[in-house]
Coordinates of C-alpha atoms in Angstrom, one line a residue:
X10 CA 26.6 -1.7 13.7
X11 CA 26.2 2.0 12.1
X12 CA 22.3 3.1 12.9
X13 CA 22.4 4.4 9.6
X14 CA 23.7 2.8 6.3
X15 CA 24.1 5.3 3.6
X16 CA 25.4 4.4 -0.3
X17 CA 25.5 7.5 -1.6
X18 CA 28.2 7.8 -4.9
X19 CA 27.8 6.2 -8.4
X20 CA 27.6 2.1 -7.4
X21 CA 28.9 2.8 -4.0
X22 CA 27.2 -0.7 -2.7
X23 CA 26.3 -2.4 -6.2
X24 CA 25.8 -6.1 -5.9
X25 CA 26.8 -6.3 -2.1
X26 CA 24.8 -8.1 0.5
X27 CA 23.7 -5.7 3.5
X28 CA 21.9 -7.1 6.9
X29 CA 20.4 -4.2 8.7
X30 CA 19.2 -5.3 12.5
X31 CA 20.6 -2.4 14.7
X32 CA 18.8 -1.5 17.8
X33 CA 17.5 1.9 17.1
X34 CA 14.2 4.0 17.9
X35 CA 14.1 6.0 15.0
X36 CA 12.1 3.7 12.4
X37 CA 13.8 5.5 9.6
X38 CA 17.3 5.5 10.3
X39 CA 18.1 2.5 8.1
X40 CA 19.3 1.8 4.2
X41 CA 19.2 4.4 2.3
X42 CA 20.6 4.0 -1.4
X43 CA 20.5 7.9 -2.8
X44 CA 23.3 7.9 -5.5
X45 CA 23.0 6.3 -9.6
X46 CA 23.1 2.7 -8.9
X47 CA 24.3 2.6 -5.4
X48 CA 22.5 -0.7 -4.3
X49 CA 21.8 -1.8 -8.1
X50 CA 21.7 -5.7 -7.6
X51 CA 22.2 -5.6 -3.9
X52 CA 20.6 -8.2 -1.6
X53 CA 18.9 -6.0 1.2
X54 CA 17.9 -7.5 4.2
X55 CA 16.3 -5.2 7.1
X56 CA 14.1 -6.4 10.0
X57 CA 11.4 -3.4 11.4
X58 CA 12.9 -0.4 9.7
X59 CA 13.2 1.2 6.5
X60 CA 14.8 0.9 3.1
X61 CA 14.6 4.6 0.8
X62 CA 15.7 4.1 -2.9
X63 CA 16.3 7.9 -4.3
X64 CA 18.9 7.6 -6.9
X65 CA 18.6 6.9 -10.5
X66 CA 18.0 2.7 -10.9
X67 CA 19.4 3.4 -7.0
X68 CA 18.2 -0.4 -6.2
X69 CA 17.6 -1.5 -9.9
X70 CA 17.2 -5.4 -10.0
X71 CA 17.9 -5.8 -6.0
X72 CA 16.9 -8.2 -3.7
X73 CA 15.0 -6.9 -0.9
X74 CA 13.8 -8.2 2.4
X75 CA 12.1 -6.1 5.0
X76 CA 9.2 -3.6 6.5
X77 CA 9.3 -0.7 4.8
X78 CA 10.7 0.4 1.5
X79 CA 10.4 3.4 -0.8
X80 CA 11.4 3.5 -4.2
X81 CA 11.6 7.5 -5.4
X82 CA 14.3 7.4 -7.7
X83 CA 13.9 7.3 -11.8
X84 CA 13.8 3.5 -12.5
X85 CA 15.1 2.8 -8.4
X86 CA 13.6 -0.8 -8.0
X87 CA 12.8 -1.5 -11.8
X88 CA 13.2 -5.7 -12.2
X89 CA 13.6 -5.7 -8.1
X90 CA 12.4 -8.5 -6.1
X91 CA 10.5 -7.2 -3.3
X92 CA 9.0 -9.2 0.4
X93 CA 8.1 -6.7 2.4
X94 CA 7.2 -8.1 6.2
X95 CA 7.1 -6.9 9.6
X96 CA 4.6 -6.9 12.4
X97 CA 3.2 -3.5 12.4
X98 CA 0.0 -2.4 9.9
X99 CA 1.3 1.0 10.0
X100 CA 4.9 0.6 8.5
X101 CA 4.4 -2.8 6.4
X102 CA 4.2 -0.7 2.8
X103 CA 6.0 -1.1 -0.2
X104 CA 6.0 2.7 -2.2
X105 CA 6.6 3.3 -5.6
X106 CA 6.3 6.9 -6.5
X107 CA 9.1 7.6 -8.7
X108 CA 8.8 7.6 -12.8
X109 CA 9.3 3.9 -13.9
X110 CA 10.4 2.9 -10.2
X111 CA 8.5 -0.4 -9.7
X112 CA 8.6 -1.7 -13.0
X113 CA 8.6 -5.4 -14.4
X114 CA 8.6 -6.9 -11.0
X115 CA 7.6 -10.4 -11.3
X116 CA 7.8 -11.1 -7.3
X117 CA 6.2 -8.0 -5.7
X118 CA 4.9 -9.2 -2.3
X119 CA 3.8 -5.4 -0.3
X120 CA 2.2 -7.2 2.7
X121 CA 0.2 -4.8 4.1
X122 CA -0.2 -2.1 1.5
X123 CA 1.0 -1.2 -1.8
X124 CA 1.4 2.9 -2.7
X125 CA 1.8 3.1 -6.4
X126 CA 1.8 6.5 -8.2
X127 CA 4.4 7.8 -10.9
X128 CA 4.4 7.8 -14.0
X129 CA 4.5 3.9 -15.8
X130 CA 5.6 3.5 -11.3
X131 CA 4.6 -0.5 -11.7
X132 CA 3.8 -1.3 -15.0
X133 CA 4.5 -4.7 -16.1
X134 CA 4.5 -5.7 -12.3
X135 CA 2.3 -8.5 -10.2
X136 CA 1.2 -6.6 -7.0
X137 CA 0.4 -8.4 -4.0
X138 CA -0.8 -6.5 -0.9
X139 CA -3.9 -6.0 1.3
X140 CA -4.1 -2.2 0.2
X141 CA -3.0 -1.2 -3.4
X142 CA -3.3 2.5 -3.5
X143 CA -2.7 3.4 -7.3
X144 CA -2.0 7.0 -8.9
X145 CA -0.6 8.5 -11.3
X146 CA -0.5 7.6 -15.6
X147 CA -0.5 4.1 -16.3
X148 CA 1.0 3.4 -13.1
X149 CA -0.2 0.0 -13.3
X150 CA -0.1 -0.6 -17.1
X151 CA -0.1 -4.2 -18.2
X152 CA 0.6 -5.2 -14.6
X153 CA -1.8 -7.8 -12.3
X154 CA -3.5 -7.4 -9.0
X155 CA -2.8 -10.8 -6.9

């Protein structure tokens, strides 16, 4: 298995299934979905490593299992279901800093922490995490706090 799984161009890896367990060091060698809809609808499952969403609605309405993800794109993990798990404090976080890039998630389980900023990053969402670190304008607008 590749140490790093990169979907890069326009849908490259829309509504596919990807299992990421590879034996590597480096904690962010992992999924990362940089291109316009790349891993839209994708079911993303990872195990100790990291998941970066860059692209425009890059992970839009995905599935996602794992430690660490990052959603920086425009709209990246809009309508996303997100579990975030893993067995370290340090990496178990769930970030949201792009414009609209956590919005309307009805299951939004951070684990350890939740970093919100953006602009409207995770309105309309239900955040559930030990931390929730909001910034940003109306980041958090008619969303919930579990």
């Amino acid at each position: 298995m590749s140490d790093i799984i990169e979907c890069n161009g326009k849908e490259a890896c829309y509504n596919s299934t990807i299992r990421y367990s590879a034996q590597t060091t480096n904690f962010y060698d992992a999924i990362r979905c940089r291109g316009e809809s790349s891993c839209e609808m994708a079911t993303i499952r990872q195990d100790n490593y990291y998941t970066g969403c860059s692209g425009f609605k890059s992970c839009f309405a995905a599935d996602f299992e794992g430690q660490a993800i990052s959603c920086s794109g425009l709209q990246s993990c809009a309508e996303a279901r997100i579990k975030a798990s893993g067995d370290t404090v340090q990496t178990d976080r769930v970030s949201c800093t792009g414009k609209l890039s956590c919005t309307n998630i009805d299951e939004f389980d951070a684990a350890n922490e939740a970093y919100l900023d953006g602009y409207f990053g995770a309105a309309r969402s239900t955040i559930k995490a030990n931390i929730v670190n909001i910034y940003g304008y109306k980041t958090l607008f008619l969303g919930t706090i579990d």
